[in-house]
PDB file of C-alpha atoms and ligand atoms in Angstrom:
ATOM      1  CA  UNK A   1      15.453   3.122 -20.395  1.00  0.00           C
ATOM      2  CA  UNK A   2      13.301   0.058 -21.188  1.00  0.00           C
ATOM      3  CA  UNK A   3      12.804  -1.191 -17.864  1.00  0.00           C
ATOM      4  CA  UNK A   4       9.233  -0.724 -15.837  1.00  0.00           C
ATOM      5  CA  UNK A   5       9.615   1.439 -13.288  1.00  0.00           C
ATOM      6  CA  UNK A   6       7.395   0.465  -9.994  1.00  0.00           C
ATOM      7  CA  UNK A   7       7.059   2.862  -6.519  1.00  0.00           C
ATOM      8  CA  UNK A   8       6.281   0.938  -3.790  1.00  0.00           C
ATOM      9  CA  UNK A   9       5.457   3.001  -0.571  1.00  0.00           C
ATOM     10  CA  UNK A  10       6.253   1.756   2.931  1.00  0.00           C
ATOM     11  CA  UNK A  11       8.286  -0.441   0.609  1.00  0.00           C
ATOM     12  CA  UNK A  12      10.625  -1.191   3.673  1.00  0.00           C
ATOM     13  CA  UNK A  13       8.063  -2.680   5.720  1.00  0.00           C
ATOM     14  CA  UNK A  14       6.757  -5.731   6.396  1.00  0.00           C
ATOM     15  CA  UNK A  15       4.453  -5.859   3.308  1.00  0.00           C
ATOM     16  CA  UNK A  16       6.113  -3.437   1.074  1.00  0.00           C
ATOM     17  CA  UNK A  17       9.108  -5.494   1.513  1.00  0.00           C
ATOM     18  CA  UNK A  18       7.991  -8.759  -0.010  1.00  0.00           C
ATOM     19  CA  UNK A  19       5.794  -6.431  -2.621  1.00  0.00           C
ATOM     20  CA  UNK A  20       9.372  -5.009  -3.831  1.00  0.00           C
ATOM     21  CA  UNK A  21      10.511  -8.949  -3.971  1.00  0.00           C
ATOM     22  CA  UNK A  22       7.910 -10.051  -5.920  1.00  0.00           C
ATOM     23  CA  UNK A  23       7.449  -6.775  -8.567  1.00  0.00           C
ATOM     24  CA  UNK A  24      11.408  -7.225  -8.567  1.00  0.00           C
ATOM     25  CA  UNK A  25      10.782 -10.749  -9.311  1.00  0.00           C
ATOM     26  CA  UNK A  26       8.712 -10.206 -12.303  1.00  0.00           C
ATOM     27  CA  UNK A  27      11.304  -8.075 -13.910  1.00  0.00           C
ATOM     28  CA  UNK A  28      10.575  -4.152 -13.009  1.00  0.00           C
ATOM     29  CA  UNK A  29      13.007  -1.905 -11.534  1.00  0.00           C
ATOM     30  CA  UNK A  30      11.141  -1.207  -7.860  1.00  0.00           C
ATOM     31  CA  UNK A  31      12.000   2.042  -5.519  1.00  0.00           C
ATOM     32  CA  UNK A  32      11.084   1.739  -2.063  1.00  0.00           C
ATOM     33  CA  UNK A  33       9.978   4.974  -0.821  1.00  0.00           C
ATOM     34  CA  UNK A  34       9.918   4.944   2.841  1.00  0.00           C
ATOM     35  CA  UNK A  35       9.634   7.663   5.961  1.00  0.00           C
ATOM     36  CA  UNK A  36      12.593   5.776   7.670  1.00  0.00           C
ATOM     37  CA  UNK A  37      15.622   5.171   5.751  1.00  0.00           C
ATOM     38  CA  UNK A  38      18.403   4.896   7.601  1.00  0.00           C
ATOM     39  CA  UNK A  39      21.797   2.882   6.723  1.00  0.00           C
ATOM     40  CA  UNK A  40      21.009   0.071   8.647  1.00  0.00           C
ATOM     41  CA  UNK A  41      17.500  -0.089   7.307  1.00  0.00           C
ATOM     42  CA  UNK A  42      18.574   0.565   3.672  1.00  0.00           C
ATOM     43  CA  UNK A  43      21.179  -2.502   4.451  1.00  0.00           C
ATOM     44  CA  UNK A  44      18.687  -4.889   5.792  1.00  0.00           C
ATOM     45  CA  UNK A  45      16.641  -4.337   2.724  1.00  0.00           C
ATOM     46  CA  UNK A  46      19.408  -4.774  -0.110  1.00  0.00           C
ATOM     47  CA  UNK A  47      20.529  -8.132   2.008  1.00  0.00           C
ATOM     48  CA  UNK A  48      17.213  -9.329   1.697  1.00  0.00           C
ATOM     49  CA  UNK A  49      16.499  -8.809  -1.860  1.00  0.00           C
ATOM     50  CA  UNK A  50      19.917  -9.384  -2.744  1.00  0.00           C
ATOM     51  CA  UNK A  51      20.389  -9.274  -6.685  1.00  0.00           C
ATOM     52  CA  UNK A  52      17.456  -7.116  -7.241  1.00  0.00           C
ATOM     53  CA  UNK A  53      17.044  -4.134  -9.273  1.00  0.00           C
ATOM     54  CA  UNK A  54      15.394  -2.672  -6.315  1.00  0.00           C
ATOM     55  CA  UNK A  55      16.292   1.227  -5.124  1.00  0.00           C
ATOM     56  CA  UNK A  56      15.669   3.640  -1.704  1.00  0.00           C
ATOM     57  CA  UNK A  57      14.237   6.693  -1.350  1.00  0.00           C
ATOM     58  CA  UNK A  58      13.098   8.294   1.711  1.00  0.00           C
ATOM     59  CA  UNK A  59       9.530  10.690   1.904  1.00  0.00           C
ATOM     60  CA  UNK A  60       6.769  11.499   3.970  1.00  0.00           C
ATOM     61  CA  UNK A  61       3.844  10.464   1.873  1.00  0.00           C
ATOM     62  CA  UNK A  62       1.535  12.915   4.228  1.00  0.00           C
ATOM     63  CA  UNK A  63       3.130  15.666   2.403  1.00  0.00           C
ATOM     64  CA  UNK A  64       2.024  16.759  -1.031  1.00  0.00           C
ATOM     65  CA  UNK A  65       5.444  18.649  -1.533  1.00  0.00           C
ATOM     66  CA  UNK A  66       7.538  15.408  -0.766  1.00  0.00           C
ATOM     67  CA  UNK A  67       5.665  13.052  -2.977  1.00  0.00           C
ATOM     68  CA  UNK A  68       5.984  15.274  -5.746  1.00  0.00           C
ATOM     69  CA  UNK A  69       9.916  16.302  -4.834  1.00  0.00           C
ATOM     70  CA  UNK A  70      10.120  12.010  -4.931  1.00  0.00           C
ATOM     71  CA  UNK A  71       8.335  11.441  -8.138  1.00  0.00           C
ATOM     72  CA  UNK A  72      10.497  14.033  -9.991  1.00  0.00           C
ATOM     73  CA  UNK A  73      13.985  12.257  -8.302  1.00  0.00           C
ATOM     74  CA  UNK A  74      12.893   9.078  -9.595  1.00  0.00           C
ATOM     75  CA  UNK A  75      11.378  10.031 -12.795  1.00  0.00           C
ATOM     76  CA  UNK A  76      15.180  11.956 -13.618  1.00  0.00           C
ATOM     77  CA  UNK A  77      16.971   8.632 -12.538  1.00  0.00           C
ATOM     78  CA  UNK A  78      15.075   5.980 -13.417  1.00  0.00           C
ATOM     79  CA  UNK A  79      12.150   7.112 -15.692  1.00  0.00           C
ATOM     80  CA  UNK A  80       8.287   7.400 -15.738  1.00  0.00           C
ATOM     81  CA  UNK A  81       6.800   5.263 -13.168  1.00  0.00           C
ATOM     82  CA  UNK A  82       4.490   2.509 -14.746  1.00  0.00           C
ATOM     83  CA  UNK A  83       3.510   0.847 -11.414  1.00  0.00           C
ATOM     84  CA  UNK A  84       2.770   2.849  -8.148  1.00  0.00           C
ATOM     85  CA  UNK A  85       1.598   1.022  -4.852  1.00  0.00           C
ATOM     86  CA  UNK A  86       0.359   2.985  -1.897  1.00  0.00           C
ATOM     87  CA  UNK A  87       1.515   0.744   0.578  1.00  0.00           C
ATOM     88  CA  UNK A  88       2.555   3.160   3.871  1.00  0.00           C
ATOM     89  CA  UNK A  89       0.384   2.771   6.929  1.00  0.00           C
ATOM     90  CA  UNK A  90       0.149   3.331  10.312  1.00  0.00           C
ATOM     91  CA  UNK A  91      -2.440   2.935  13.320  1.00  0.00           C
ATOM     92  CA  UNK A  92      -3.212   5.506  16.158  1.00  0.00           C
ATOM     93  CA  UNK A  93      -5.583   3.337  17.621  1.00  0.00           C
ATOM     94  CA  UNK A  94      -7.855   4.340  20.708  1.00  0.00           C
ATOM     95  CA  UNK A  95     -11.798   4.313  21.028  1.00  0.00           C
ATOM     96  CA  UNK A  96     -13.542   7.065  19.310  1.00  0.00           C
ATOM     97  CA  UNK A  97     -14.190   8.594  22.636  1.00  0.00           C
ATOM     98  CA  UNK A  98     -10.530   9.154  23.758  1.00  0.00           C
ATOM     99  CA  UNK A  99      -9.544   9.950  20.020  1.00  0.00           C
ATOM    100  CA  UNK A 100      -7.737  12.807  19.844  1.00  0.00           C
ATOM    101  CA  UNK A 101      -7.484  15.220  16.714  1.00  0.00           C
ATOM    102  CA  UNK A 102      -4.062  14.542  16.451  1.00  0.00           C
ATOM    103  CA  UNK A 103      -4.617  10.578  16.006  1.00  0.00           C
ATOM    104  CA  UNK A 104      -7.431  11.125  13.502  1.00  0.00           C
ATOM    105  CA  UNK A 105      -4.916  13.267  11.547  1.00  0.00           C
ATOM    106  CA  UNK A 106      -1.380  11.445  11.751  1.00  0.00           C
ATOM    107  CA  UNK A 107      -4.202   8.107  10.137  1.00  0.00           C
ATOM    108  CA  UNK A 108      -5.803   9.938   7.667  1.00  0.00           C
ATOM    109  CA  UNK A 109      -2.447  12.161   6.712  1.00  0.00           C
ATOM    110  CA  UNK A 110      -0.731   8.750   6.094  1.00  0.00           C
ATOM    111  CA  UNK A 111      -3.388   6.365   5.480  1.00  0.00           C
ATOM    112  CA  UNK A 112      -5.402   8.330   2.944  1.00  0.00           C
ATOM    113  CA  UNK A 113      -4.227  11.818   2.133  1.00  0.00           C
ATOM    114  CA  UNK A 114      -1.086   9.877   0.714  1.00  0.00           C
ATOM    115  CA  UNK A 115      -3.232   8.147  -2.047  1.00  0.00           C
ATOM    116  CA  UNK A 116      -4.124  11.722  -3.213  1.00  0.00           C
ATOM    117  CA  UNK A 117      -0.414  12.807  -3.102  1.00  0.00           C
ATOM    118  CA  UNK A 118       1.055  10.333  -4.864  1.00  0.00           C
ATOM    119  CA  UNK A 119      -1.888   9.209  -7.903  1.00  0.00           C
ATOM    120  CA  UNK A 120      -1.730  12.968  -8.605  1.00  0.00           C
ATOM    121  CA  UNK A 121       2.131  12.916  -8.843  1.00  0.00           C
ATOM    122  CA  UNK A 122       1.491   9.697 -11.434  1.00  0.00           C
ATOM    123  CA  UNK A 123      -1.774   9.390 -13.329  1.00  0.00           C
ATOM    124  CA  UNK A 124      -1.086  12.389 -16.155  1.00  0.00           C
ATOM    125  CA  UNK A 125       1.756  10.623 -17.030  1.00  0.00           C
ATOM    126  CA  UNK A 126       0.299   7.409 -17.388  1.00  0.00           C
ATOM    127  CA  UNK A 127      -2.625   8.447 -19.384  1.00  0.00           C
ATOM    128  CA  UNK A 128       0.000  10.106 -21.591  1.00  0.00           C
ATOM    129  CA  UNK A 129       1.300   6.759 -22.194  1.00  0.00           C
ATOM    130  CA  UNK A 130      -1.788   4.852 -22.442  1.00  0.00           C
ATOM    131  CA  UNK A 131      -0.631   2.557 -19.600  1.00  0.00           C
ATOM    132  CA  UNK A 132      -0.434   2.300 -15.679  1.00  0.00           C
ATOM    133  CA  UNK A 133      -1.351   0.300 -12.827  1.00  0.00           C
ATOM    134  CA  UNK A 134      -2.451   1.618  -9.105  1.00  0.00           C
ATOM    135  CA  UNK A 135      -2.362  -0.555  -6.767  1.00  0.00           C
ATOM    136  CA  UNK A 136      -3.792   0.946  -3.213  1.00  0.00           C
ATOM    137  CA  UNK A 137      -3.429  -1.519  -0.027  1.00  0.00           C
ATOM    138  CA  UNK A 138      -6.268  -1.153   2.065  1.00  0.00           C
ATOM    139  CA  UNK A 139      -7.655  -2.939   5.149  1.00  0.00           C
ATOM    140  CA  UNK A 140     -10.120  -5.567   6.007  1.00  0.00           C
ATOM    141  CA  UNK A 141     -10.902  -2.713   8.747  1.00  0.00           C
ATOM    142  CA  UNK A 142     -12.079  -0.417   6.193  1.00  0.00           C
ATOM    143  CA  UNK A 143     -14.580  -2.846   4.759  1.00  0.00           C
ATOM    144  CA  UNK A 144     -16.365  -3.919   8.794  1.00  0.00           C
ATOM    145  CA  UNK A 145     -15.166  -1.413  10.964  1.00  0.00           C
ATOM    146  CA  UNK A 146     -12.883  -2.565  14.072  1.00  0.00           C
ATOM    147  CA  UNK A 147     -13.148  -1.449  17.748  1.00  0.00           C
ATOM    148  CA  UNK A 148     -10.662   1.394  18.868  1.00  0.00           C
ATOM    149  CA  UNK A 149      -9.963   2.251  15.209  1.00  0.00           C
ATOM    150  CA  UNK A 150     -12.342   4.443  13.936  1.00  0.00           C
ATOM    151  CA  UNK A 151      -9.522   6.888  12.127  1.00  0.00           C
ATOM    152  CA  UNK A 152      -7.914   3.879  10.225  1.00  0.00           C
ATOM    153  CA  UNK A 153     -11.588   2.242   9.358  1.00  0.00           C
ATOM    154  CA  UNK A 154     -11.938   5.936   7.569  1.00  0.00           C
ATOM    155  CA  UNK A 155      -9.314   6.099   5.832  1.00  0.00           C
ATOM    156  CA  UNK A 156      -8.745   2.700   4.152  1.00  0.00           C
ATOM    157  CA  UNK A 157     -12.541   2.858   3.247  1.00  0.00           C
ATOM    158  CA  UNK A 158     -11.806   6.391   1.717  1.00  0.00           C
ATOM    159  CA  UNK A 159      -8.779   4.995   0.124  1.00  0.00           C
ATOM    160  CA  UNK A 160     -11.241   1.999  -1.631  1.00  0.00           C
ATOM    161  CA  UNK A 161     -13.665   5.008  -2.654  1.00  0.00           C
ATOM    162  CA  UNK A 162     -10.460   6.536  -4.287  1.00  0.00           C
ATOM    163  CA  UNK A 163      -9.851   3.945  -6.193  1.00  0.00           C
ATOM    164  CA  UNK A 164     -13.228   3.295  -7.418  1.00  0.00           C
ATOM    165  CA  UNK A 165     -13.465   6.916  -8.631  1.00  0.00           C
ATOM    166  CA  UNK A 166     -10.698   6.975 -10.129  1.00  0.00           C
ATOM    167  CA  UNK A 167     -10.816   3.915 -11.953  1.00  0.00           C
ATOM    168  CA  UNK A 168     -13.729   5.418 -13.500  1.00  0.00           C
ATOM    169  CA  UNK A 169     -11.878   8.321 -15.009  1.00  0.00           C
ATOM    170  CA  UNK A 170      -8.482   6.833 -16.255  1.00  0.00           C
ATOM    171  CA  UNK A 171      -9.699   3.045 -17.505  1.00  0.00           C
ATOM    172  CA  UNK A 172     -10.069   4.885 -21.375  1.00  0.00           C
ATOM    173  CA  UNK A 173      -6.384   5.528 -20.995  1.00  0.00           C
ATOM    174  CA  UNK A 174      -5.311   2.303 -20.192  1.00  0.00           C
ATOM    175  CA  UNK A 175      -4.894   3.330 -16.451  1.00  0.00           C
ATOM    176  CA  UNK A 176      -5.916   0.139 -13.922  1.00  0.00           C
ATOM    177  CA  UNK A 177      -6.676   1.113 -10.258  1.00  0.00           C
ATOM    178  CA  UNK A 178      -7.461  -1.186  -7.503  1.00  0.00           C
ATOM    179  CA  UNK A 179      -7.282  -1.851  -4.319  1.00  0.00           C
ATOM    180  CA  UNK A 180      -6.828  -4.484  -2.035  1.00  0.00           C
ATOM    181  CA  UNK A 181      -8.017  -5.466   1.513  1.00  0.00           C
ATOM    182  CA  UNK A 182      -5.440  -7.345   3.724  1.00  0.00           C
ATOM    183  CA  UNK A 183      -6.938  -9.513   6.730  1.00  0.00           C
ATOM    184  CA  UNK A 184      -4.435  -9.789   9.644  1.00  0.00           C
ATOM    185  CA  UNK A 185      -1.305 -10.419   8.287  1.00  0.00           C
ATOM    186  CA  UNK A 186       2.153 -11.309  10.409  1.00  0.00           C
ATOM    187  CA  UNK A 187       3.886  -7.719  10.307  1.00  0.00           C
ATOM    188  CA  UNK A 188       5.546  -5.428  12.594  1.00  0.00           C
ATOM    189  CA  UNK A 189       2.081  -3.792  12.728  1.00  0.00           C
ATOM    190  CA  UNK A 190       0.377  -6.994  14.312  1.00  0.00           C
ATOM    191  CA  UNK A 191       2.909  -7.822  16.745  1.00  0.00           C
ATOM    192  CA  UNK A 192       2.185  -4.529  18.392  1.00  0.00           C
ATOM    193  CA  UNK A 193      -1.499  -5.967  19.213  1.00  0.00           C
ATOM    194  CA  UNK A 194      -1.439  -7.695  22.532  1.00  0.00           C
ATOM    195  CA  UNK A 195      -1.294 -11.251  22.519  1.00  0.00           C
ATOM    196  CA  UNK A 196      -4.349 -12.341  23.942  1.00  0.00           C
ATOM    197  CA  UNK A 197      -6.185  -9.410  21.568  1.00  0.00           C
ATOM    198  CA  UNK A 198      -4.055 -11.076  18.551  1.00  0.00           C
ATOM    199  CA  UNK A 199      -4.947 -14.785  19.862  1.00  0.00           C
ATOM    200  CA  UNK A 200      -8.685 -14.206  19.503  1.00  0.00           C
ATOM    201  CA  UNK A 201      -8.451 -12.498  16.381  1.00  0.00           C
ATOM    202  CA  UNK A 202      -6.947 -15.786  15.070  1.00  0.00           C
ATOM    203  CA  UNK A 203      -9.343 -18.016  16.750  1.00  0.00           C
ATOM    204  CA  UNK A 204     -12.126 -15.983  14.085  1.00  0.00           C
ATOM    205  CA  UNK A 205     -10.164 -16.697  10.788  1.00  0.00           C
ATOM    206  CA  UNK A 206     -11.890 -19.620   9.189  1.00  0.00           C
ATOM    207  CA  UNK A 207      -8.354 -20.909   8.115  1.00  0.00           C
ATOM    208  CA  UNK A 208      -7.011 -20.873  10.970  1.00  0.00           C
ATOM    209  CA  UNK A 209      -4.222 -18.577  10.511  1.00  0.00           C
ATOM    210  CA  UNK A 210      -2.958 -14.749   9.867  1.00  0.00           C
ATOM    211  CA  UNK A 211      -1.743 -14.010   6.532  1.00  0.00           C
ATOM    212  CA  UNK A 212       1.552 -13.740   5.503  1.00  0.00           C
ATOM    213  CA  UNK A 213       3.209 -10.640   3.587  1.00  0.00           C
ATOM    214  CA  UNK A 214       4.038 -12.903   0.457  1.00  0.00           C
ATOM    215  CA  UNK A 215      -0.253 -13.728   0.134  1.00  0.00           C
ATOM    216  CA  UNK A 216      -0.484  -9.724  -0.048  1.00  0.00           C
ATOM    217  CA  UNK A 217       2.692  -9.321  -2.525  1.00  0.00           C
ATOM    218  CA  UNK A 218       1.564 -11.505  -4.834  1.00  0.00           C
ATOM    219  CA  UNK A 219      -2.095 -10.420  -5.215  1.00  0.00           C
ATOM    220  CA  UNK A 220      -0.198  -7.070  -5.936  1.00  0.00           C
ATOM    221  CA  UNK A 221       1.627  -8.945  -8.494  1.00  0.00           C
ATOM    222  CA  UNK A 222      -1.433 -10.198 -10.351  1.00  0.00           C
ATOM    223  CA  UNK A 223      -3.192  -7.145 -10.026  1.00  0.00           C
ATOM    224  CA  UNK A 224       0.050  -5.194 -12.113  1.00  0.00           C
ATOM    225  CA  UNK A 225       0.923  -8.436 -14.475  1.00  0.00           C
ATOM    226  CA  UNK A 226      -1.148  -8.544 -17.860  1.00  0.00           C
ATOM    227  CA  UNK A 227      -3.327 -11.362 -16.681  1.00  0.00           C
ATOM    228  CA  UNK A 228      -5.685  -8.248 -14.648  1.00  0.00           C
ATOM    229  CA  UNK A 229      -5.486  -5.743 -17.592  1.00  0.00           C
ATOM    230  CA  UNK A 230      -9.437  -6.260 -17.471  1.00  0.00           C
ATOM    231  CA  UNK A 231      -9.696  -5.727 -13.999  1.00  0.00           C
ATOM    232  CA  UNK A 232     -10.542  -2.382 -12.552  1.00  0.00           C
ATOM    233  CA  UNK A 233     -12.223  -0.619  -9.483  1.00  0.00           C
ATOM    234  CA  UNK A 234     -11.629  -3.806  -7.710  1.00  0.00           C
ATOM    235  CA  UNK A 235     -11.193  -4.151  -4.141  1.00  0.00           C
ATOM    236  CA  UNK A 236      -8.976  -7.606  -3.691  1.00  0.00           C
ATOM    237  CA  UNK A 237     -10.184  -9.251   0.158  1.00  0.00           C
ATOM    238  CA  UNK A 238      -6.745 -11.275   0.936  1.00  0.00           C
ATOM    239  CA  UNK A 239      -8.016 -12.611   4.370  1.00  0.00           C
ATOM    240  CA  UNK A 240      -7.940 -15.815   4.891  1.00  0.00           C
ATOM    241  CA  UNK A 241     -12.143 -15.813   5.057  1.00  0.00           C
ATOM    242  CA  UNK A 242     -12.263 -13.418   8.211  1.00  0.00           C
ATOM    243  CA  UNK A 243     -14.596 -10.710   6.191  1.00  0.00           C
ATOM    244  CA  UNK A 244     -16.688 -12.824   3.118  1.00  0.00           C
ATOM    245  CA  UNK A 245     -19.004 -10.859   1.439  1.00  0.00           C
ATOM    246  CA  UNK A 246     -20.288 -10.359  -2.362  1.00  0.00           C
TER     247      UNK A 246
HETATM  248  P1  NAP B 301       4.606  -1.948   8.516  1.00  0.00           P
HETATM  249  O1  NAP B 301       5.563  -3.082   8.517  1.00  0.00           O
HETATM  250  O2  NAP B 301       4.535  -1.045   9.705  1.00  0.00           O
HETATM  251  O3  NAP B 301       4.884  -1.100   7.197  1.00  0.00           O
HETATM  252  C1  NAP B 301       4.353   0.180   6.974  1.00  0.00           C
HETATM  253  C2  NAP B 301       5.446   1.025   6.386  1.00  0.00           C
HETATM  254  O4  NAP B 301       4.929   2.344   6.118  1.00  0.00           O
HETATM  255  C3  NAP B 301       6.617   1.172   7.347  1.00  0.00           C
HETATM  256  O5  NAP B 301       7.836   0.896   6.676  1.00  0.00           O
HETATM  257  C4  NAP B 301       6.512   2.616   7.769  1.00  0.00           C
HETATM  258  O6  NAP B 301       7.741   3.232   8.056  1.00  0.00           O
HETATM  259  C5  NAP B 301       5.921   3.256   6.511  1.00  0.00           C
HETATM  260  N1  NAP B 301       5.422   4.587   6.831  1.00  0.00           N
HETATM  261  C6  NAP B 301       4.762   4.991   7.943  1.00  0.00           C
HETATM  262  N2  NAP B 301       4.512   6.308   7.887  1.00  0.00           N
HETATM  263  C7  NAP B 301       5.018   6.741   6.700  1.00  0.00           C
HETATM  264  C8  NAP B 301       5.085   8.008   6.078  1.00  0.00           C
HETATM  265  N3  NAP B 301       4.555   9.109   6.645  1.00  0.00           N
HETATM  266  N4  NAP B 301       5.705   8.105   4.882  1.00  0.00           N
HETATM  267  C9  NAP B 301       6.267   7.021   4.303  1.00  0.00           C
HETATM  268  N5  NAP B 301       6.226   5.793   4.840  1.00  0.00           N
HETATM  269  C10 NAP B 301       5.615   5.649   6.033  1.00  0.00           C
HETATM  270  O7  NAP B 301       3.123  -2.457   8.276  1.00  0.00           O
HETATM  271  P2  NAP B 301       2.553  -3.532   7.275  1.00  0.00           P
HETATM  272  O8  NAP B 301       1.801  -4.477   8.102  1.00  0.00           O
HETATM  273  O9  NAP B 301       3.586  -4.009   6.324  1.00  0.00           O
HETATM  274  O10 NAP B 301       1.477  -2.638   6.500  1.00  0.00           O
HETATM  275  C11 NAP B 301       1.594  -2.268   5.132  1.00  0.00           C
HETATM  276  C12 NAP B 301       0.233  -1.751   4.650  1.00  0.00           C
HETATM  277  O11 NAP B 301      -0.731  -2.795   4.766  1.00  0.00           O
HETATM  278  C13 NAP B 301      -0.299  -0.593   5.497  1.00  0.00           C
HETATM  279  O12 NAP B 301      -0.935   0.337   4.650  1.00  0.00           O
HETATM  280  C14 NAP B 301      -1.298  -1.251   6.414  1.00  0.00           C
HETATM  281  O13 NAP B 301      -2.287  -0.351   6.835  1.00  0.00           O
HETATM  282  C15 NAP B 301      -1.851  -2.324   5.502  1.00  0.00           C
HETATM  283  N6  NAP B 301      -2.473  -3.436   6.217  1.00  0.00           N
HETATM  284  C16 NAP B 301      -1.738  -4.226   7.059  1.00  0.00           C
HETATM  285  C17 NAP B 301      -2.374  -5.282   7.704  1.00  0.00           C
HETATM  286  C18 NAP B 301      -1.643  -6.209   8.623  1.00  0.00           C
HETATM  287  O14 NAP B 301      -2.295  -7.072   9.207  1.00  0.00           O
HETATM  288  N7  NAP B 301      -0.341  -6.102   8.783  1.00  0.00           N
HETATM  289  C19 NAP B 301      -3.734  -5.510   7.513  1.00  0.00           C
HETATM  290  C20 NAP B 301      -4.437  -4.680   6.661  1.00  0.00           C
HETATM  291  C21 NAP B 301      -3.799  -3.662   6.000  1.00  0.00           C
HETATM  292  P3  NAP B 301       8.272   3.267   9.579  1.00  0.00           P
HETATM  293  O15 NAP B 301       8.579   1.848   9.921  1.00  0.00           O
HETATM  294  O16 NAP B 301       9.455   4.142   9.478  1.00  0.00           O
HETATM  295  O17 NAP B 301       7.162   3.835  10.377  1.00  0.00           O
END
């Protein structure tokens, strides 16, 4: 087996998809790992990355046990993983006063607990081999905060303090780990924001515009391509100017 192997979490979504295009695009054999994978989806996905060494797997990266039954099926089909991007999200958004527990824990299961679940499943092996690249997508919201979403603000700024840590201890083995910070980009996950809500949001992005998944996919691509093997403990703003800051 002499291909890279890449993971790419919520790899069926809006961003994961285009991540699996581009990593796919530079040459590594990507698995999508996804909560919902049924035919349909699983079709909708091949058509559009047609020609692709690009696979499907289906886990629930809030659970410990699944990401480490999914990083053994892959690791016995494919081989060690070389590039693993936490990439699953989801919002329960409501203002901290009508938060339930249940919200804060579905966000933080998903959002951040994942990160845990699956670095732990990866990062002996990659120190082994004296290579490996982490890739954790974050959130502008984690860096400033964002009315009604105090669970998701928590956990994408825990996932950034993650990957900061952890950087620390595996850059002597030739581990990267970084993260980036999406603005508002043009997914599933934005069109569920009310128009008007979404319209203002736009009117406060210097250029203009929301992102699209292909300015997240190929930051990820940069960050796992030789040209970053220098850059670690990074968190990567993709956001069009909404959030500038040192
Ligand atoms: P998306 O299209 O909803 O994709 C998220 C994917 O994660 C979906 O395929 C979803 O599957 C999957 N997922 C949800 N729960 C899961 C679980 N328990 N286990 C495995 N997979 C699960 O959203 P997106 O906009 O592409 O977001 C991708 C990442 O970027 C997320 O981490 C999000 O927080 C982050 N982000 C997005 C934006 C934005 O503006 N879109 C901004 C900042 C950060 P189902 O469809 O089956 O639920």
């Amino acid at each position: 087996m002499n291909h890279r192997v890449a993971l790419v979490t919520g790899g069926l979504g809006g961003i994961g998809t285009q991540i699996c295009r581009r990593l796919a695009g530079d040459g590594l054999r990507v698995i999508a790992a996804d909560l919902a994978t049924d035919a349909a989806r699983r079709q909708g996905f091949f058509d559009a990355l047609a020609g692709l060494d690009v696979h499907v797997e289906t886990v629930d990266v809030s659970s410990y046990d699944d990401c480490a039954a999914l990083v053994q099926r892959i690791e016995a089909t494919h081989g060690p993983i070389d590039v693993l991007i936490n990439g699953a999200g989801i919002t329960r958004d409501a203002s901290f006063r009508k938060m339930t527990q249940e919200q804060w824990n579905a966000v933080l299961g998903v959002n951040l607990d994942s990160a845990f679940n699956l670095c732990k499943q990866v990062v002996d092996g990659m120190c082994e081999r004296g290579r490996g690249r982490i890739v954790n997508i974050s959130s502008i919201v984690g860096q400033a905060g964002a009315f009604g979403q105090v669970n998701y603000a928590a956990a994408k700024a825990g996932m950034h303090g993650l990957t900061m840590a952890l950087a620390r201890e595996v850059a002597r083995k030739g581990v990267t780990v970084n993260s980036i910070s999406p603005g508002y980009i043009q997914t599933a996950m934005t069109a569920a924001i009310p128009d008007e809500v979404r319209n203002q949001m736009i009117a406060n992005i210097p250029m203009g515009r929301m992102g699209q998944p292909d300015d997240i996919a190929q930051a990820v691509a940069f960050l796992c391509s030789d040209a970053a093997s220098y850059l670690t403990g990074v968190n990567l703003p993709v956001n069009g100017g909404l959030f500038i800051s040192f």
